[in-house]
Short mmCIF file of C-alpha atoms in Angstrom, two decimals:
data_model
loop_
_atom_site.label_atom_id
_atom_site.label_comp_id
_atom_site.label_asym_id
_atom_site.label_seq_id
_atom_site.Cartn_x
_atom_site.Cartn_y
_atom_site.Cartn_z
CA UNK K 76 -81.72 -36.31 35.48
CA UNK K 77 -80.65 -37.89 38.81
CA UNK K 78 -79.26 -34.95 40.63
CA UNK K 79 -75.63 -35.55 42.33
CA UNK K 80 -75.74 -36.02 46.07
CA UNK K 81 -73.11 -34.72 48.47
CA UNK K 82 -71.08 -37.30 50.40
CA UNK K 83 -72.85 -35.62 53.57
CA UNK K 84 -76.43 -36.12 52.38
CA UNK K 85 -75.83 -39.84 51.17
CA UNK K 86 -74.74 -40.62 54.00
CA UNK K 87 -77.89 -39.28 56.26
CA UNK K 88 -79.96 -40.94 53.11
CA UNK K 89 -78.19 -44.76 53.53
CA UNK K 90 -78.31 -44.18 57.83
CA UNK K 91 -81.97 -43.56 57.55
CA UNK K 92 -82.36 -46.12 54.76
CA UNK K 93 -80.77 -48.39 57.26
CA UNK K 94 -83.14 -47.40 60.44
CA UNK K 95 -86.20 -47.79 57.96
CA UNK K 96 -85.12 -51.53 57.34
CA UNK K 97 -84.12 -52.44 60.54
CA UNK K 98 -87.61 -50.98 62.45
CA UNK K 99 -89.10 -53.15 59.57
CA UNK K 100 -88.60 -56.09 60.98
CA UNK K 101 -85.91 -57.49 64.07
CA UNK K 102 -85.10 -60.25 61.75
CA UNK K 103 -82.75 -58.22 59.54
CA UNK K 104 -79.29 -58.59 59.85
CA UNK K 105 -76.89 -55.62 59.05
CA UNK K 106 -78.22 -52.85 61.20
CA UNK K 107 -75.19 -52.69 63.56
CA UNK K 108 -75.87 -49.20 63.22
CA UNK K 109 -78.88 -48.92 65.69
CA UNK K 110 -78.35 -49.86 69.45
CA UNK K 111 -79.83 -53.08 70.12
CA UNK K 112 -80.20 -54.54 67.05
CA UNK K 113 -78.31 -56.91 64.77
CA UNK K 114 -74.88 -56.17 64.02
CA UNK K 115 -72.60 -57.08 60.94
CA UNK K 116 -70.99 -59.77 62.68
CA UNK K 117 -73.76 -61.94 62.15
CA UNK K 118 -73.82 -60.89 58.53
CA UNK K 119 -72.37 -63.80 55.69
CA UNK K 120 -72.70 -62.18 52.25
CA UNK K 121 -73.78 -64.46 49.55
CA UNK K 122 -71.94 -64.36 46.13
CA UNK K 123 -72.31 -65.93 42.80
CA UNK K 124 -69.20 -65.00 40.27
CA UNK K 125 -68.67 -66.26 36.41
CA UNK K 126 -65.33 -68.50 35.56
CA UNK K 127 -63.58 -66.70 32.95
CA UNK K 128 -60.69 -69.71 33.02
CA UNK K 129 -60.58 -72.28 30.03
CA UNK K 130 -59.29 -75.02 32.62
CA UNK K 131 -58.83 -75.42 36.00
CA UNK K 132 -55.60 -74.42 36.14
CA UNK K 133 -56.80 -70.18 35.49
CA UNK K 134 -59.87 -70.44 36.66
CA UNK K 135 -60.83 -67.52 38.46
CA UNK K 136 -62.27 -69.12 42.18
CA UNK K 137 -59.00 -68.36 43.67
CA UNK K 138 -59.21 -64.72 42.96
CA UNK K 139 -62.51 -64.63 44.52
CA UNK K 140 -60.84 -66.62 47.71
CA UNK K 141 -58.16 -64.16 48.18
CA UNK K 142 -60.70 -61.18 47.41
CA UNK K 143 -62.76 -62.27 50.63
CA UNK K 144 -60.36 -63.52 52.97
CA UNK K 145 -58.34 -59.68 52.18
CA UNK K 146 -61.69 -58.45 52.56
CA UNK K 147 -62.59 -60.32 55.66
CA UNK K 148 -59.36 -59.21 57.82
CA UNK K 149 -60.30 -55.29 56.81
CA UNK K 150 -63.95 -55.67 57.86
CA UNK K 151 -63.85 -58.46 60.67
CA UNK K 152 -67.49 -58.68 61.29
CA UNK K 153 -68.68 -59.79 57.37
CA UNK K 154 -68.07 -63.12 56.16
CA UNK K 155 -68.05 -63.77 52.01
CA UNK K 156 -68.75 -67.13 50.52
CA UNK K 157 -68.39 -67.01 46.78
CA UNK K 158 -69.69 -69.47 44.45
CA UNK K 159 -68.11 -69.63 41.01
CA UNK K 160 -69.64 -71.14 37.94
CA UNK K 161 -68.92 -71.49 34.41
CA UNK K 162 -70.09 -68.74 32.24
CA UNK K 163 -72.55 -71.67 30.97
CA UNK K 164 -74.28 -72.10 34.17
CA UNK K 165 -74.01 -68.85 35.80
CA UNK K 166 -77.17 -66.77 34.79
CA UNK K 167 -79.44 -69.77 34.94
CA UNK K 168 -77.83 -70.06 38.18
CA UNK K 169 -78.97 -66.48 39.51
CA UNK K 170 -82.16 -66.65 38.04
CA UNK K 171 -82.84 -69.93 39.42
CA UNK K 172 -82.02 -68.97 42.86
CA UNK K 173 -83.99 -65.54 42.26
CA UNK K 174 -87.15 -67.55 41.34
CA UNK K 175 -86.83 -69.99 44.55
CA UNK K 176 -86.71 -66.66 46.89
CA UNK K 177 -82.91 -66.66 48.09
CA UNK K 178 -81.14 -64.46 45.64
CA UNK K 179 -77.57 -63.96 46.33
CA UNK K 180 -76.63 -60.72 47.75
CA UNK K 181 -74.54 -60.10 44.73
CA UNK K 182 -73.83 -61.21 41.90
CA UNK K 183 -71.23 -60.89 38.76
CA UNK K 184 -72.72 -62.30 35.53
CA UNK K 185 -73.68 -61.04 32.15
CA UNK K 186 -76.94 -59.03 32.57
CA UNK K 187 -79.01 -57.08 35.22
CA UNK K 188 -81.69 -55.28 33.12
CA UNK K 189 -84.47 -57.41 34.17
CA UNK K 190 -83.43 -57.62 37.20
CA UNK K 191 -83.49 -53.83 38.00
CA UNK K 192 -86.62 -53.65 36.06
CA UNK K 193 -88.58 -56.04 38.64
CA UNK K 194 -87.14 -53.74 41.44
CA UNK K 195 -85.04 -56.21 42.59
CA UNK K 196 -81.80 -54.44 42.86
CA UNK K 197 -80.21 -51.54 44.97
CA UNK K 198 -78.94 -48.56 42.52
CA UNK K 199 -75.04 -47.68 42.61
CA UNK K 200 -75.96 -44.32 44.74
CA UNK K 201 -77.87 -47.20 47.43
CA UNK K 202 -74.48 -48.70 47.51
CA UNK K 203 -70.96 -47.07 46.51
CA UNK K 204 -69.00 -44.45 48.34
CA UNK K 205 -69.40 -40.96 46.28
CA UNK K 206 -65.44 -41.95 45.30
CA UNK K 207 -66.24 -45.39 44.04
CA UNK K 208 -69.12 -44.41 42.14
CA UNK K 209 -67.65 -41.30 40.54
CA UNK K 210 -64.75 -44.02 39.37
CA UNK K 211 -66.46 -45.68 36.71
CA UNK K 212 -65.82 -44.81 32.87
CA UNK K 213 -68.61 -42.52 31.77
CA UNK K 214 -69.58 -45.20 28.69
CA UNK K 215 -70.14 -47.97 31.47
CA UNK K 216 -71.64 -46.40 33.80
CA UNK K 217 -74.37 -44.90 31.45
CA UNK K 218 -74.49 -48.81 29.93
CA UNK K 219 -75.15 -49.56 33.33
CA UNK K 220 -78.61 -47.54 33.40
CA UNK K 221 -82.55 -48.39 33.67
CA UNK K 222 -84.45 -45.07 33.38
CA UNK K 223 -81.72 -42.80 34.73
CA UNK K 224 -80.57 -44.63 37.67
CA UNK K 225 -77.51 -46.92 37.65
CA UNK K 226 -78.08 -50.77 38.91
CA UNK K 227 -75.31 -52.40 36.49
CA UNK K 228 -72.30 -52.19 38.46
CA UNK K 229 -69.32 -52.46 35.38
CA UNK K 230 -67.17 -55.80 36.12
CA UNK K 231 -64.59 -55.98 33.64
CA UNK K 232 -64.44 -54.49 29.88
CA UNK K 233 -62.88 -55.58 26.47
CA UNK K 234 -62.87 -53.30 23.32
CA UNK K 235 -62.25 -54.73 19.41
CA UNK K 236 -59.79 -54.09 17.57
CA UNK K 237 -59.12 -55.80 13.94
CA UNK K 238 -56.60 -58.34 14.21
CA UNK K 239 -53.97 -58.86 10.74
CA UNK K 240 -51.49 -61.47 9.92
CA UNK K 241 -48.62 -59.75 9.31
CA UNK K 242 -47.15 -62.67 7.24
CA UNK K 243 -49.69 -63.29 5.12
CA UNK K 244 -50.33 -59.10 4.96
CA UNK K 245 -46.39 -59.12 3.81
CA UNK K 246 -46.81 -61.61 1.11
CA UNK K 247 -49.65 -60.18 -0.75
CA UNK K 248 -47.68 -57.14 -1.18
CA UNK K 249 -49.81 -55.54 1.47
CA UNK K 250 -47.31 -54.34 3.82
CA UNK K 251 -43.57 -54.25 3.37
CA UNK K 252 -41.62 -57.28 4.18
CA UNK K 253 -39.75 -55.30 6.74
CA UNK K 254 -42.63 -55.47 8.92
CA UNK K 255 -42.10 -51.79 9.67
CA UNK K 256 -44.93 -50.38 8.01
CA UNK K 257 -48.29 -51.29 10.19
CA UNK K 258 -51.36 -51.45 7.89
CA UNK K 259 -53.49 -48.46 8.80
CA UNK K 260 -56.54 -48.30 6.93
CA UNK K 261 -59.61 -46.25 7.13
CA UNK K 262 -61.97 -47.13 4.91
CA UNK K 263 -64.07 -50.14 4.16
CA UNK K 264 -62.61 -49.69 0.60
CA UNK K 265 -59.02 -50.21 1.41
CA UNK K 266 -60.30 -53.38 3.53
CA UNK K 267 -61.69 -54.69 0.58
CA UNK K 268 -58.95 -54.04 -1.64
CA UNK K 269 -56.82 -56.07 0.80
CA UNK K 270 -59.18 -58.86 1.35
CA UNK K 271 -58.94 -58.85 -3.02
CA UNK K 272 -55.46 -59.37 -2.55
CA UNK K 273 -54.88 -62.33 -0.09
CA UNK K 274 -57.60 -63.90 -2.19
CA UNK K 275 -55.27 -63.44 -5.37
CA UNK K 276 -52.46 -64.55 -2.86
CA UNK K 277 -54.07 -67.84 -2.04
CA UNK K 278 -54.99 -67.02 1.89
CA UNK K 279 -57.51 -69.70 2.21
CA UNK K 280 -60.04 -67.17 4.15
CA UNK K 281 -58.76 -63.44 3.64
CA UNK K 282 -61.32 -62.20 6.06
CA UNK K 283 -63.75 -64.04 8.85
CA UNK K 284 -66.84 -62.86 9.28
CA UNK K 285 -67.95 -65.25 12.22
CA UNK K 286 -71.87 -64.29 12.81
CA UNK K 287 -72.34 -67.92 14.07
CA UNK K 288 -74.53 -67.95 17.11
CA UNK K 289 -71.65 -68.25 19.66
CA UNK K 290 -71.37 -63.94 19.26
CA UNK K 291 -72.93 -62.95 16.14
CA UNK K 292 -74.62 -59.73 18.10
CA UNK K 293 -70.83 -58.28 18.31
CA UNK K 294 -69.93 -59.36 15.05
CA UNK K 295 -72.37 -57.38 14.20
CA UNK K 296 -72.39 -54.48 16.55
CA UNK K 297 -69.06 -53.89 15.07
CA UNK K 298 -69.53 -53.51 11.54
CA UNK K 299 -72.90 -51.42 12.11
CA UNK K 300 -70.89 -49.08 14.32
CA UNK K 301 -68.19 -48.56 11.73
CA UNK K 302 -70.86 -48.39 9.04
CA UNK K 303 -72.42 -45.11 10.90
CA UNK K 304 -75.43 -46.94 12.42
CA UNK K 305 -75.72 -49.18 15.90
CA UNK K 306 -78.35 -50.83 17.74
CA UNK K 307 -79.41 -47.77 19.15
CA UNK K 308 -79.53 -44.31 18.60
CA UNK K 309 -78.19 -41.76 20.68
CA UNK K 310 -81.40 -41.33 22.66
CA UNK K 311 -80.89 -45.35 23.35
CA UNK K 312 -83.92 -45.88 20.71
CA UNK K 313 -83.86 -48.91 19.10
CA UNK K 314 -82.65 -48.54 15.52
CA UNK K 315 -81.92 -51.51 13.78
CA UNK K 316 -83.55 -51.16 11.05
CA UNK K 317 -82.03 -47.80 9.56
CA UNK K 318 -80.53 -46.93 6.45
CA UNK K 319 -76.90 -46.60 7.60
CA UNK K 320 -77.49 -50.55 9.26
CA UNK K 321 -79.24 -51.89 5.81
CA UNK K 322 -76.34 -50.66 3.78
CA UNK K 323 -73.35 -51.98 6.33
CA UNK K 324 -75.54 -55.65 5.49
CA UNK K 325 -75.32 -55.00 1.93
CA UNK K 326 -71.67 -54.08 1.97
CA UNK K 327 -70.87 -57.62 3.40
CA UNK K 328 -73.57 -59.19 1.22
CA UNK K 329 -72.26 -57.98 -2.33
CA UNK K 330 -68.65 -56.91 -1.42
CA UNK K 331 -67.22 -59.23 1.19
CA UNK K 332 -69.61 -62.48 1.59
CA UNK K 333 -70.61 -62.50 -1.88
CA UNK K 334 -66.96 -61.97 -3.77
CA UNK K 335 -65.51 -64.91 -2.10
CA UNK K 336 -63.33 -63.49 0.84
CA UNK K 337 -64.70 -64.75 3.27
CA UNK K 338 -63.76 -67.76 2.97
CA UNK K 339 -65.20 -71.35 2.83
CA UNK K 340 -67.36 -71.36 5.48
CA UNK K 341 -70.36 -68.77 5.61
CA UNK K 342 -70.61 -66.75 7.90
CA UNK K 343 -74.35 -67.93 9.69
CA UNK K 344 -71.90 -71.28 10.23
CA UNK K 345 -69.01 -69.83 11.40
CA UNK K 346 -68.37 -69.06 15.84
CA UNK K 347 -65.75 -66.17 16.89
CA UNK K 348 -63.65 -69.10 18.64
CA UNK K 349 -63.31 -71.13 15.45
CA UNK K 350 -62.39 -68.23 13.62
CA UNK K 351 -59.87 -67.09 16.28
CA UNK K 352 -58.45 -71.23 15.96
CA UNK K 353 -58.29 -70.53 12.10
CA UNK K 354 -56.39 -66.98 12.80
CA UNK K 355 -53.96 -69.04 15.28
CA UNK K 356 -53.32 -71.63 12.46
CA UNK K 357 -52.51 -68.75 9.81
CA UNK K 358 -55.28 -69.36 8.13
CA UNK K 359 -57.04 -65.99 8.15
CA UNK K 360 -55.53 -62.71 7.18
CA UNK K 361 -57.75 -60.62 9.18
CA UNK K 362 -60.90 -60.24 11.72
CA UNK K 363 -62.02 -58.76 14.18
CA UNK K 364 -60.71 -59.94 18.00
CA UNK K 365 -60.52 -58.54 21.49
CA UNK K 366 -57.80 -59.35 24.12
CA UNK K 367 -58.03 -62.79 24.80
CA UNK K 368 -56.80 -63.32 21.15
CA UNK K 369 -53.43 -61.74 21.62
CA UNK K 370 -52.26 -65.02 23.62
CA UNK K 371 -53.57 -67.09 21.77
CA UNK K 372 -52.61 -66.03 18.41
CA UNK K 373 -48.59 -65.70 20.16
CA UNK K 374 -48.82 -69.09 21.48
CA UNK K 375 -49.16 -70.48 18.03
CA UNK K 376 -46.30 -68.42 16.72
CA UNK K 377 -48.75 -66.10 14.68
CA UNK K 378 -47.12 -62.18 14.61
CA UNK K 379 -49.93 -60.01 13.85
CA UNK K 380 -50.64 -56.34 13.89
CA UNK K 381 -54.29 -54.65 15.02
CA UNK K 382 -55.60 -51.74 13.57
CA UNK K 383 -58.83 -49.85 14.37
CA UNK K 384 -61.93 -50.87 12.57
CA UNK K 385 -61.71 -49.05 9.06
CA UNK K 386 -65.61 -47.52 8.43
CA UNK K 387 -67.65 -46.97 5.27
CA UNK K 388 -66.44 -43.77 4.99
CA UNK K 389 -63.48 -43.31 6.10
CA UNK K 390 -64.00 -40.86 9.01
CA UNK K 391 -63.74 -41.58 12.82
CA UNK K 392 -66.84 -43.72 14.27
CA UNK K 393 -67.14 -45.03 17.96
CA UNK K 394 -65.63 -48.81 18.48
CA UNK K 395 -67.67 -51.45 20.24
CA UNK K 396 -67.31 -51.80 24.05
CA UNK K 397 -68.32 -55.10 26.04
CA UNK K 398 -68.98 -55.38 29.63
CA UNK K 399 -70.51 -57.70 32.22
CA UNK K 400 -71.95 -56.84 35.58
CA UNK K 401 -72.13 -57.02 39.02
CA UNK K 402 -75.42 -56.40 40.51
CA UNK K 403 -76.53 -56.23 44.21
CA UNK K 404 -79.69 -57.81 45.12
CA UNK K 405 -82.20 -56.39 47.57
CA UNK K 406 -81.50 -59.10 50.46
CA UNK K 407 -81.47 -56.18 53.62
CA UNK K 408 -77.51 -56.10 53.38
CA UNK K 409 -77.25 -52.92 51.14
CA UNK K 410 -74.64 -51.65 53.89
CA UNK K 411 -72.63 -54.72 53.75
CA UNK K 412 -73.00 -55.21 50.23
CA UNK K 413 -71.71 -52.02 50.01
CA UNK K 414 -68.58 -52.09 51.60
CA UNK K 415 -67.37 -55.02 49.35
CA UNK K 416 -68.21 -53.56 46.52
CA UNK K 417 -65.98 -50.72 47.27
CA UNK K 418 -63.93 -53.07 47.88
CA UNK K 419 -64.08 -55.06 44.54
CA UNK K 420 -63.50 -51.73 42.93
CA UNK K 421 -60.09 -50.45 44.64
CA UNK K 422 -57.75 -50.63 42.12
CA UNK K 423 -55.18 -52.89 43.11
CA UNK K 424 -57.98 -55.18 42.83
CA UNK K 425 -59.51 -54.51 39.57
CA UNK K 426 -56.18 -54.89 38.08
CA UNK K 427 -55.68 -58.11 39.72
CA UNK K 428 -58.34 -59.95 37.89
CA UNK K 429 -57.57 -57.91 34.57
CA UNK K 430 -54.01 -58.84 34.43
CA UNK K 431 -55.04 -62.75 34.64
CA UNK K 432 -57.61 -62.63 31.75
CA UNK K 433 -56.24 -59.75 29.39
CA UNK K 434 -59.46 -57.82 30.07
CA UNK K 435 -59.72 -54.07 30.49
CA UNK K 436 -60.42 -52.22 33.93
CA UNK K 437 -64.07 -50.36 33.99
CA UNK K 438 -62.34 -47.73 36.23
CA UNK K 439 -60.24 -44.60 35.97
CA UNK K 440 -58.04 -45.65 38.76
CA UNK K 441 -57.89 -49.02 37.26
CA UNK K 442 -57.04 -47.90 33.99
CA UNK K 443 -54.14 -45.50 35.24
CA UNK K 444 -52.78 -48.11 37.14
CA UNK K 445 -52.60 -50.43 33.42
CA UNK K 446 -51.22 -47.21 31.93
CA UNK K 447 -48.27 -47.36 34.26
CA UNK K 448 -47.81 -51.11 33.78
CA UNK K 449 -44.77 -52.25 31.95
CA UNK K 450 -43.90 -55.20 29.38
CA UNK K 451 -45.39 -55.99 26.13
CA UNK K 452 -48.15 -57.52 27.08
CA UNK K 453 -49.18 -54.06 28.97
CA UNK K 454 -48.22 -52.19 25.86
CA UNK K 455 -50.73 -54.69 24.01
CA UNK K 456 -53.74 -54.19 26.08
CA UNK K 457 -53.52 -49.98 26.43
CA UNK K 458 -54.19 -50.30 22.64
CA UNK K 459 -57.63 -51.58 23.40
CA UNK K 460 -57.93 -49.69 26.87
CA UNK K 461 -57.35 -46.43 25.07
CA UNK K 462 -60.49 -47.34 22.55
CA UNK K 463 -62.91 -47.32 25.67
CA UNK K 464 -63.53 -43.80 26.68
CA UNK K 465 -65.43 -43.32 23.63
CA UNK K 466 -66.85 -47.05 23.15
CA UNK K 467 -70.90 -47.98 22.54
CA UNK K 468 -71.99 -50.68 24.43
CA UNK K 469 -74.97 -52.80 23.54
CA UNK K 470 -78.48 -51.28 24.90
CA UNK K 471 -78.02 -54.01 27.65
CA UNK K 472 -79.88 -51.17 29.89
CA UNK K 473 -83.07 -52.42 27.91
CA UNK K 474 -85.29 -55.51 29.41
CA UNK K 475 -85.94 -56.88 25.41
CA UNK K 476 -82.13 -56.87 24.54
CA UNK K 477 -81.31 -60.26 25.99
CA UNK K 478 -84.32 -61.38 23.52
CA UNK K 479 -83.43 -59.29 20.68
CA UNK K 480 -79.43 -60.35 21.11
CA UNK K 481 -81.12 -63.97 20.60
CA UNK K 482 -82.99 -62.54 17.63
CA UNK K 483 -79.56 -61.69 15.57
CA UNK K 484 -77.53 -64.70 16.88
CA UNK K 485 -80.90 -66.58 14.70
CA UNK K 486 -81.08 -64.32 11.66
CA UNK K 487 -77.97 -61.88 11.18
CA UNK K 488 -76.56 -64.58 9.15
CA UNK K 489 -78.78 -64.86 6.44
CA UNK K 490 -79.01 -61.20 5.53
CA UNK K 491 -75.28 -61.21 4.03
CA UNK K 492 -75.81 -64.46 2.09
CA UNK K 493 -76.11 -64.35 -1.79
CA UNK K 494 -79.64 -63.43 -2.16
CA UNK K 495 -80.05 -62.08 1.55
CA UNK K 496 -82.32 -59.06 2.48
CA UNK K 497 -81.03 -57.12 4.70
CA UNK K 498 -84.30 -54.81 4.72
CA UNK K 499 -86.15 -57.56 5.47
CA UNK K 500 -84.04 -59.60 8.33
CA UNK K 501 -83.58 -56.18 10.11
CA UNK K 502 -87.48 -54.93 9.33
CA UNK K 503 -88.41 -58.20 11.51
CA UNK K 504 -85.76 -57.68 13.85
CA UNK K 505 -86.61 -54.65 14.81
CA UNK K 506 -90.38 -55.03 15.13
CA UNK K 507 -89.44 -58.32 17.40
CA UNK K 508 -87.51 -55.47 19.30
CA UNK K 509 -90.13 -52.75 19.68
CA UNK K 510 -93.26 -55.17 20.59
CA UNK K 511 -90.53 -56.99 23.25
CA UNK K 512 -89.54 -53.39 24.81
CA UNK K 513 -91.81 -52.32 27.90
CA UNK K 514 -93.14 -49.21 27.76
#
């Protein structure tokens, strides 16, 4: 275990850090710190940020403009320039610039693990004040790991909740027509017994099951969570080929894919955003969403209710978390880098960017200031921000997930086809998993 430091010694630890790197060589900037030397005014931190608009009118570049110019008037000797690109380009981005030798001081895209496990990044304890790091929620902060240490900085977070059309729900005698009564289940067999009857109500698809490759690996994730099993084990193991994962595939195989309700297109075919469009168009009873479906599914006039994910057996199993990251590269401005970051994570600012894109705050100051947030769409969102305290994340701490994510956006859909194998599909995922691992 990485032992705690005391604000005291982590500071004498980052001063001497700081001398080390600037005796190494004059050229360094940021060492305003020792007489003589370079000081931060001549320091311009380079970042690259992910859109998470749709269109130009949300997109999120003018978040990142106010962020530095706020930041630039508090620490007048750092300049910011942010580039933003579409969640498309972004990583390709990074690791393009990585490769040519001028990564960006920081960086907020989806994944850091091979980045920390080349040694290219400073650790959160390299960078954060002992407040800002001690901020983070416990579940992303450990997802944020390599070995022990912390590199993956949490950006933003979304939970999953399962999404029902209250309509539909009502007319297949589900739920009362009163819409008072909120569909609760628990177990996988009151999900199917309601999936039975929007079928027998004519709901053209009484459940979607997208595990088309535009997210199958969450798709997933959820229903092996709820079905007892995961990715990983508790020891962050790879385990995707256990008992409690075959029989969650089998379940949607023979129960679900295989008895007709999930509607008429299979599930290897079928991406989360066409199945949200089908959900908006009252088309689907239920699925699983996160936030961003909650406008969407209003816009079109849809009233739904969300309900926890109801598991195999009934009894309480952890929900699925999602995160992406902010990373700082090793460019000689860890102090600099530093100070924006704790910047980044005050908490008027973390709620800032939230707010725009319905997404959840990764820190406790964050989330009490969205507990004390009014109006329904803040009543909305603490239903999926009080699922993440006890949330798994995917084993993105792991070099091979990024490979092995591939691996089930390829295959996941063919285990739950009529005549899938489960055993099988996850056998070869997991040995894909294992040999792609370091060790």
């Amino acid at each position: 275990m990485v032992k705690a430091r005391t604000g005291q010694a982590r500071k004498l630890n980052l001063a001497a850090s700081g001398l080390a790197l600037c005796l190494t060589s004059v050229t360094l900037t940021g060492c305003g710190a020792v007489s003589g030397l370079a000081g931060d005014n001549e320091v311009t931190l380079k970042v690259v940020a992910a859109d998470y608009g749709d269109k130009p009118e949300n997109s999120s570049k003018p978040y990142w403009k106010e962020l530095a110019s706020s930041f630039e008037k508090k620490h007048p000797g750092i300049k910011v320039q942010v580039d933003v690109y579409s969640w498309t380009d972004v990583d390709a981005k990074v690791a393009e610039m990585v490769k040519a030798g001028e990564a960006p001081d920081i960086a907020q895209i989806g994944a850091y693990a091979d980045y920390a496990a080349e040694g290219k990044l400073y650790s959160a304890d390299e960078l954060l004040s002992v407040t800002t790091e001690a901020d983070f929620l416990a579940p992303l902060a450990d997802a944020g790991k390599v070995r022990r240490n912390q590199y993956g900085l949490p950006f933003v977070a979304s939970t999953r909740l399962m999404f029902y059309n209250e309509k539909l729900f009502a007319d297949a005698g589900i739920i009362p027509k009163d819409g008072k009564t909120p569909w609760q289940p628990k177990s996988w067999a009151e999900l199917e017994a309601a999936a039975k009857k929007l079928k027998a109500a004519g709901v053209p698809t009484p459940l979607a099951l997208p595990l088309g490759r535009e997210e199958a690996q969450a798709e997933t994730m959820q229903w092996l969570l709820a079905g007892g099993g995961g990715y990983a084990d508790n020891e962050e193991n790879y385990s995707i080929d256990s008992a409690d994962n075959v029989n969650t595939l089998k379940f949607l195989r023979d129960k679900l894919v295989g008895a007709g309700l999930t509607g008429p297109v299979e599930p290897a075919k079928l991406d989360r955003q066409a199945a949200f469009d089908s959900f908006s168009r009252g088309e689907v009873g239920m699925l699983n969403g996160h936030p961003t479906l909650l406008k969407q599914a209003a816009a079109k006039g849809v009233k739904y209710g969300m309900t926890p994910m109801p598991t195999a057996d009934g009894a309480g199993h952890p929900t699925m978390g999602v995160a992406d990251w902010v990373m700082a590269f090793k460019t000689g401005h860890q102090t600099q880098s530093g100070k924006f970051l704790d910047f980044l994570y005050e908490a008027n600012n973390v709620t800032a960017f939230t707010e725009k894109y319905d997404l959840l705050p990764v820190t406790t100051s964050g989330s009490r200031a969205m507990e004390a947030a009014t109006g329904a769409s803040s009543a909305e969102l603490k239903t999926f921000l009080h699922a993440l305290p006890n949330a798994r994340l995917y084993p993105v701490g792991k070099k091979s997930w990024a490979a092995v994510s591939e691996d089930v956006k390829k295959n996941i859909g063919k285990a739950v086809q009529p005549g899938g194998q489960p055993e099988k599909i996850l056998g070869d995922l997991a040995e894909m998993a294992r040999k792609a691992e370091p060790r």
